[in-house]
Coordinates of C-alpha atoms in Angstrom, one line a residue:
Chain A
M1 CA -1.9 14.3 -18.1
R2 CA -3.4 17.8 -17.7
N3 CA -2.7 19.5 -14.4
N4 CA -5.1 22.4 -14.9
G5 CA -7.6 23.6 -12.4
N6 CA -10.2 20.9 -13.4
S7 CA -7.9 17.9 -13.0
M8 CA -6.6 19.2 -9.6
R9 CA -10.2 19.7 -8.5
N10 CA -10.9 16.0 -9.5
I11 CA -7.8 15.0 -7.5
Y12 CA -9.0 16.9 -4.4
R13 CA -12.5 15.5 -4.8
T14 CA -11.1 11.9 -4.8
G15 CA -8.9 13.0 -1.9
F16 CA -11.9 14.1 0.1
I17 CA -13.5 10.7 -0.4
A18 CA -10.2 9.1 0.8
L19 CA -10.3 11.4 3.9
A20 CA -14.0 11.0 4.6
V21 CA -14.5 7.2 4.3
P22 CA -12.3 6.2 7.4
A23 CA -13.9 9.0 9.4
I24 CA -17.4 7.9 8.5
A25 CA -16.6 4.3 9.1
F26 CA -15.3 5.2 12.6
V27 CA -18.4 7.3 13.5
L28 CA -20.7 4.5 12.4
A29 CA -18.7 1.9 14.3
Y30 CA -18.8 4.1 17.4
L31 CA -22.5 4.8 17.2
S32 CA -23.2 1.1 16.7
G33 CA -21.8 0.5 20.2
S34 CA -20.5 -2.9 18.9
M35 CA -17.1 -3.9 20.1
L36 CA -16.7 -6.2 17.2
V37 CA -17.4 -3.5 14.6
L38 CA -15.1 -1.0 16.4
D39 CA -12.3 -3.7 16.5
Y40 CA -13.0 -4.4 12.8
I41 CA -12.6 -0.7 11.8
H42 CA -9.5 -0.3 14.0
V43 CA -7.8 -3.4 12.5
L44 CA -9.0 -2.7 8.9
I45 CA -7.9 1.0 8.7
G46 CA -4.7 0.1 10.5
A47 CA -4.0 -2.7 8.1
I48 CA -4.7 -0.5 5.1
W49 CA -2.4 2.2 6.5
T50 CA 0.4 -0.3 7.0
G51 CA -0.1 -1.5 3.4
V52 CA 0.0 2.0 2.1
D53 CA 3.4 2.5 3.9
V54 CA 4.7 -0.9 2.6
F55 CA 3.8 0.2 -0.9
L56 CA 5.1 3.8 -0.7
G57 CA 8.2 3.2 1.5
L58 CA 9.3 -0.2 0.3
L59 CA 8.0 -1.1 -3.2
F60 CA 7.2 2.2 -4.8
A61 CA 10.4 3.9 -3.7
N62 CA 12.2 2.0 -6.4
V63 CA 9.7 3.1 -9.1
I64 CA 10.0 6.7 -8.1
K65 CA 13.8 6.6 -7.9
T66 CA 14.4 5.5 -11.5
I67 CA 11.5 6.7 -13.6
N68 CA 11.7 9.9 -15.7
L69 CA 10.7 13.2 -14.2
E70 CA 7.5 13.8 -16.2
T71 CA 6.1 10.4 -15.3
R72 CA 7.2 10.9 -11.7
K73 CA 5.2 14.2 -11.6
N74 CA 2.1 12.5 -13.1
I75 CA 2.4 9.7 -10.5
G76 CA 3.0 12.2 -7.7
V77 CA -0.1 14.2 -8.5
R78 CA -2.3 11.1 -8.6
M79 CA -0.8 10.0 -5.3
I80 CA -2.2 13.0 -3.6
P81 CA -5.5 11.4 -2.5
M82 CA -3.5 8.7 -0.8
T83 CA -0.7 10.7 0.8
L84 CA -2.4 14.1 1.5
F85 CA -5.8 12.8 2.5
F86 CA -6.0 9.1 3.3
I87 CA -2.8 8.9 5.4
P88 CA -3.8 11.8 7.8
S89 CA -7.3 10.4 8.1
A90 CA -6.0 6.9 8.8
S91 CA -3.4 8.2 11.2
I92 CA -6.0 9.9 13.3
I93 CA -8.8 7.4 13.1
T94 CA -6.7 4.3 13.8
P95 CA -5.3 5.5 17.1
L96 CA -8.6 7.0 18.1
A97 CA -10.5 3.8 17.4
G98 CA -7.8 1.9 19.3
Y99 CA -8.1 4.3 22.3
V100 CA -11.9 3.9 22.4
L101 CA -11.5 0.2 22.1
A102 CA -9.0 0.0 25.0
V103 CA -11.2 2.2 27.2
K104 CA -14.3 0.2 26.5
E105 CA -12.5 -3.0 27.2
G106 CA -11.3 -1.5 30.5
I107 CA -7.6 -2.2 29.8
F108 CA -6.4 1.4 29.1
S109 CA -4.2 3.0 31.8
F110 CA -1.9 6.0 31.7
T111 CA 0.3 4.3 34.3
S112 CA 0.7 1.0 32.4
T113 CA 4.2 0.6 30.8
L114 CA 2.6 -1.1 27.8
F115 CA 0.2 1.8 27.1
I116 CA 3.0 4.4 27.8
A117 CA 5.0 2.6 25.1
I118 CA 2.0 2.5 22.7
I119 CA 1.4 6.2 23.2
I120 CA 5.0 7.1 22.6
V121 CA 5.3 4.9 19.4
G122 CA 1.8 6.2 18.3
V123 CA 2.9 9.9 18.7
I124 CA 6.1 9.2 16.7
L125 CA 4.1 7.4 14.1
V126 CA 1.5 10.2 13.7
S127 CA 4.3 12.9 13.9
I128 CA 6.2 11.3 11.0
G129 CA 3.1 11.5 8.9
F130 CA 2.3 15.1 9.7
L131 CA 6.0 16.2 9.5
T132 CA 7.0 14.5 6.3
I133 CA 4.2 12.8 4.2
V134 CA 1.5 15.5 4.6
P135 CA 3.5 18.7 4.1
Y136 CA 5.6 17.3 1.3
S137 CA 2.5 15.9 -0.5
Y138 CA 0.9 19.4 -0.1
K139 CA 4.1 20.8 -1.7
V140 CA 3.7 18.4 -4.6
A141 CA 0.0 19.4 -5.0
R142 CA 0.9 23.1 -4.8
E143 CA 3.7 22.8 -7.4
A144 CA 1.5 20.8 -9.7
S145 CA -1.1 23.5 -9.7
R146 CA 1.4 26.1 -11.0
K147 CA 1.7 27.1 -14.6
E148 CA 5.5 26.6 -14.6
I149 CA 6.0 23.2 -12.9
D150 CA 9.4 22.5 -11.4
L151 CA 9.7 18.7 -12.0
E152 CA 12.8 18.4 -9.9
K153 CA 11.1 20.0 -6.9
I154 CA 8.1 17.5 -7.2
S155 CA 10.6 14.7 -7.5
R156 CA 12.5 15.8 -4.4
N157 CA 9.2 16.1 -2.4
M158 CA 8.1 12.7 -3.5
R159 CA 11.3 11.2 -2.4
I160 CA 10.7 12.7 1.1
V161 CA 7.2 11.3 1.1
S162 CA 8.6 7.9 0.3
I163 CA 11.3 8.1 3.0
G164 CA 8.6 9.3 5.5
S165 CA 6.5 6.3 4.6
M166 CA 9.5 4.0 5.2
F167 CA 10.1 5.4 8.7
Q168 CA 6.4 5.2 9.4
L169 CA 6.4 1.6 8.4
I170 CA 9.2 0.8 10.9
F171 CA 7.2 2.3 13.7
Q172 CA 4.1 0.4 12.5
V173 CA 6.0 -2.8 12.8
I174 CA 6.9 -1.8 16.4
I175 CA 3.3 -0.8 17.4
I176 CA 1.8 -3.9 15.9
S177 CA 4.1 -6.0 18.2
L178 CA 2.5 -4.1 21.1
M179 CA -1.0 -4.7 19.7
A180 CA -0.2 -8.4 19.4
Y181 CA 0.9 -8.3 23.1
I182 CA -2.5 -6.9 24.1
V183 CA -4.3 -9.6 22.0
V184 CA -2.3 -12.5 23.4
Y185 CA -1.6 -11.5 27.0
L186 CA -4.4 -9.1 28.2
Chain B
M1 CA 5.9 34.6 -34.1
K2 CA 3.5 31.7 -34.4
H3 CA 6.3 29.6 -35.9
N4 CA 8.6 30.5 -33.1
I5 CA 6.1 29.4 -30.5
S6 CA 5.5 26.1 -32.2
L7 CA 9.2 25.7 -32.6
I8 CA 9.6 26.2 -28.8
Y9 CA 6.9 23.7 -28.1
S10 CA 8.4 21.2 -30.5
C11 CA 11.8 21.6 -28.8
T12 CA 10.2 21.1 -25.4
D13 CA 8.5 18.0 -26.6
Y14 CA 11.7 16.8 -28.1
I15 CA 13.6 17.4 -24.9
T16 CA 10.9 15.5 -22.9
V17 CA 11.1 12.6 -25.4
V18 CA 14.9 12.6 -25.3
T19 CA 14.9 12.8 -21.4
T20 CA 12.4 9.9 -21.3
E21 CA 14.4 7.8 -23.8
T22 CA 17.7 8.5 -21.9
V23 CA 16.2 7.5 -18.6
N24 CA 14.6 4.4 -20.1
R25 CA 17.8 3.4 -21.7
N26 CA 19.7 4.1 -18.5
M27 CA 17.4 1.7 -16.7
P28 CA 17.1 -1.4 -18.8
F29 CA 15.3 -4.4 -17.4
S30 CA 17.8 -6.8 -15.9
I31 CA 17.1 -10.3 -14.5
R32 CA 20.0 -9.9 -12.1
D33 CA 18.6 -6.6 -10.7
S34 CA 15.1 -7.9 -10.4
L35 CA 16.3 -11.0 -8.6
W36 CA 18.5 -8.8 -6.3
T37 CA 15.4 -6.9 -5.1
G38 CA 12.9 -9.7 -5.6
L39 CA 14.6 -12.7 -4.0
P40 CA 14.7 -11.2 -0.4
M41 CA 11.0 -10.5 -0.8
I42 CA 10.1 -14.1 -1.6
L43 CA 12.5 -15.6 0.9
I44 CA 12.4 -13.5 4.0
P45 CA 8.6 -13.9 4.9
P46 CA 8.6 -17.7 4.6
A47 CA 12.0 -17.9 6.5
I48 CA 10.6 -15.8 9.4
M49 CA 7.4 -17.8 9.4
V50 CA 9.2 -21.2 9.5
A51 CA 11.4 -19.9 12.4
I52 CA 8.4 -18.8 14.3
I53 CA 6.6 -22.1 13.8
I54 CA 9.7 -24.0 14.9
S55 CA 10.0 -21.8 18.0
G56 CA 6.4 -22.6 18.9
N57 CA 5.9 -19.0 20.2
F58 CA 2.2 -18.1 20.0
Y59 CA 2.9 -14.4 20.5
F60 CA 5.3 -14.2 17.5
L61 CA 2.9 -16.3 15.4
E62 CA 0.0 -13.8 16.2
Y63 CA 2.4 -10.9 15.5
F64 CA 3.6 -12.3 12.2
H65 CA 0.0 -13.1 11.1
V66 CA -1.2 -9.6 11.8
I67 CA 1.8 -7.9 10.1
S68 CA 1.8 -10.0 7.0
G69 CA -2.0 -9.8 6.7
S70 CA -1.9 -6.0 7.1
A71 CA 0.8 -5.7 4.4
W72 CA -1.3 -8.0 2.1
T73 CA -4.6 -6.2 2.7
G74 CA -3.1 -2.8 2.5
M75 CA -1.2 -3.7 -0.7
D76 CA -4.4 -4.9 -2.3
L77 CA -6.2 -1.7 -1.3
V78 CA -3.3 0.4 -2.7
M79 CA -3.2 -1.7 -5.9
G80 CA -7.0 -2.0 -6.4
I81 CA -8.0 1.6 -5.6
F82 CA -5.1 4.1 -5.3
F83 CA -2.7 2.5 -7.8
A84 CA -5.5 2.0 -10.3
Y85 CA -6.3 5.7 -9.9
I86 CA -2.6 6.6 -10.5
M87 CA -2.3 4.3 -13.6
K88 CA -5.5 5.7 -15.1
G89 CA -3.8 9.1 -15.4
L90 CA -0.8 7.8 -17.2
G91 CA -0.2 7.0 -20.9
D92 CA 0.5 3.5 -22.1
A93 CA 4.2 4.1 -22.3
E94 CA 4.3 5.5 -18.8
K95 CA 2.2 2.6 -17.5
A96 CA 4.6 0.1 -19.1
E97 CA 7.6 2.0 -17.4
V98 CA 5.9 1.8 -14.0
S99 CA 5.0 -1.9 -14.6
K100 CA 8.6 -2.6 -15.6
R101 CA 9.8 -1.4 -12.2
L102 CA 7.0 -2.8 -10.1
T103 CA 6.4 -6.2 -11.6
P104 CA 9.6 -7.9 -10.3
M105 CA 8.8 -6.9 -6.8
M106 CA 5.1 -7.7 -7.0
L107 CA 5.9 -11.1 -8.6
F108 CA 8.0 -12.1 -5.6
F109 CA 6.4 -10.2 -2.8
M110 CA 2.7 -11.0 -3.2
P111 CA 2.9 -14.8 -3.4
A112 CA 5.2 -14.8 -0.4
I113 CA 3.0 -12.5 1.7
S114 CA -0.3 -14.2 0.8
T115 CA 0.8 -17.8 1.4
T116 CA 2.6 -17.0 4.6
T117 CA -0.4 -15.0 6.0
V118 CA -2.7 -18.0 5.3
T119 CA -0.3 -20.6 6.6
A120 CA 0.3 -18.5 9.8
G121 CA -3.5 -18.2 10.2
V122 CA -3.9 -22.0 10.0
Y123 CA -1.3 -22.5 12.7
L124 CA -2.9 -19.8 14.8
A125 CA -6.3 -21.5 14.5
L126 CA -4.7 -24.8 15.5
S127 CA -3.0 -23.1 18.5
L128 CA -6.3 -21.5 19.6
G129 CA -8.1 -24.8 19.2
I130 CA -10.7 -23.3 16.8
S131 CA -12.9 -26.1 15.6
F132 CA -12.5 -26.8 11.9
T133 CA -16.3 -27.6 11.7
S134 CA -17.3 -24.2 13.2
P135 CA -19.3 -22.1 10.6
Y136 CA -17.0 -19.1 11.2
F137 CA -13.9 -21.2 10.4
I138 CA -15.5 -22.7 7.3
V139 CA -16.4 -19.3 5.9
V140 CA -12.8 -18.1 6.6
A141 CA -11.3 -21.2 5.0
V142 CA -13.5 -20.8 1.9
I143 CA -12.5 -17.1 1.5
A144 CA -8.8 -18.0 2.2
I145 CA -8.9 -20.7 -0.5
I146 CA -10.5 -18.3 -3.0
L147 CA -7.9 -15.6 -2.2
T148 CA -5.0 -18.1 -2.6
V149 CA -6.4 -19.7 -5.8
Q150 CA -6.9 -16.3 -7.3
G151 CA -3.4 -15.2 -6.3
L152 CA -1.7 -18.3 -7.6
L153 CA -3.8 -19.0 -10.7
I154 CA -4.5 -15.5 -12.0
F155 CA -2.3 -12.9 -10.3
L156 CA 1.0 -14.9 -10.3
P157 CA 0.8 -16.2 -14.0
N158 CA -0.1 -12.6 -15.2
E159 CA 2.9 -11.2 -13.3
A160 CA 5.1 -14.0 -14.7
R161 CA 3.9 -13.2 -18.2
V162 CA 4.7 -9.5 -17.7
Y163 CA 8.1 -10.5 -16.3
L164 CA 8.8 -12.8 -19.3
E165 CA 7.8 -10.0 -21.7
L166 CA 10.2 -7.7 -19.9
I167 CA 13.0 -10.2 -20.2
R168 CA 12.3 -10.3 -24.0
G169 CA 12.8 -6.5 -24.1
G170 CA 9.4 -5.3 -23.1
K171 CA 8.4 -4.2 -26.6
D172 CA 4.8 -5.4 -26.4
I173 CA 3.6 -2.4 -24.3
R174 CA -0.1 -3.3 -24.9
K175 CA 0.4 -6.8 -23.4
I176 CA 2.3 -5.4 -20.4
V177 CA -0.4 -2.7 -19.7
R178 CA -3.3 -5.2 -20.3
L179 CA -1.9 -7.8 -17.9
T180 CA -0.9 -5.2 -15.3
M181 CA -4.4 -3.6 -15.4
I182 CA -6.0 -7.1 -15.0
N183 CA -4.0 -7.7 -11.9
I184 CA -4.9 -4.2 -10.5
R185 CA -8.6 -5.0 -11.0
L186 CA -8.1 -8.4 -9.4
S187 CA -6.5 -6.7 -6.4
L188 CA -9.9 -4.9 -5.9
V189 CA -11.7 -8.3 -5.8
Q190 CA -9.1 -9.6 -3.4
L191 CA -9.6 -6.5 -1.2
V192 CA -13.3 -7.1 -1.0
L193 CA -12.6 -10.7 0.2
Q194 CA -10.0 -9.5 2.6
I195 CA -12.3 -6.9 4.1
T196 CA -14.8 -9.8 4.7
I197 CA -12.2 -12.1 6.2
I198 CA -11.0 -9.4 8.6
L199 CA -14.6 -9.2 9.9
F200 CA -14.3 -12.9 10.9
M201 CA -10.8 -12.3 12.4
A202 CA -12.4 -9.5 14.5
H203 CA -14.8 -12.2 15.8
F204 CA -12.0 -14.5 16.7
A205 CA -10.1 -11.7 18.4
T206 CA -13.0 -10.2 20.4
G207 CA -15.1 -13.4 20.9
F208 CA -18.2 -11.4 20.0
A209 CA -20.8 -13.0 17.6
L210 CA -21.3 -11.4 14.2

């Protein structure tokens, strides 16, 4: 695979679509004023985000661990739209849609133990993304744009992205338990 | 000078090939290894679901349905869009290497997660007292049947064929790549159906009409 300016531009272009689609979907859902559509967007983007973490943290970790460095680099570069663009977008839009939904339903309260727990887990979840997945994906992108590519460096950064996804998945499992509590008991 | 440069390039190519070969030889396909990672993936989701159904706890049933459904939908999106994009940028040999590592897990994980999501959904519908003759339920049931049939009659046999090819040594790279790419495209179809079914789930969750 060529990693010249053109192919990186294509990757960033695809990444921009991955970033914009959840944001546009949320804006449209918000403007529609429909609780059903807002709930749909919140659940759908949240589900996709969870699936991305299952894939990156659980299944793909094994692929990345054992495949040769050149292929790993090629995979890492093509993962950029998902890790550098979609994950940040989903990690902002999903909680935002959830917050709007909770406020509109009149159940949101800063003093409620349930919502304090949701906010804490949510902050940890988003922080993991912005402290591991996003910066290390950016490092993969930056390294791949260089003339002399350090394959080991890309490999190390991908490993951190994968570990970050695994930790994010753990907190997603926790936050979904709190979401299920809202659906069942509130 | 020209000769020297081409010699350096040839050496670099040779080193890359040797590295690839070494890594590939170091990681041969093994049924034992694939079962080691695959069996927990096929056994854990049904075991959890059975335990929840026996406990009769509605909250855990809802929780499990959402978690497994999220993993399934998200995986289909990753496979159908992001992973297809990743695979498009790789050569056939690289695709086969990725497939070799991913197939054992997908072969076990996807059937487990899809069947348990649907089963938990049926139990949830029964617990909620949703009428089986309701138009919403009929649409959801039809989509769920299509998803399950697609998964069990196309996705699963293709993964099994790749798995069998890998057991035989994985020499037919074309076959591995072709079957893997069919499944990736199928994931996109599954994703469209799942996006539709989640819309109906949102109706059941909020109570608002579509």
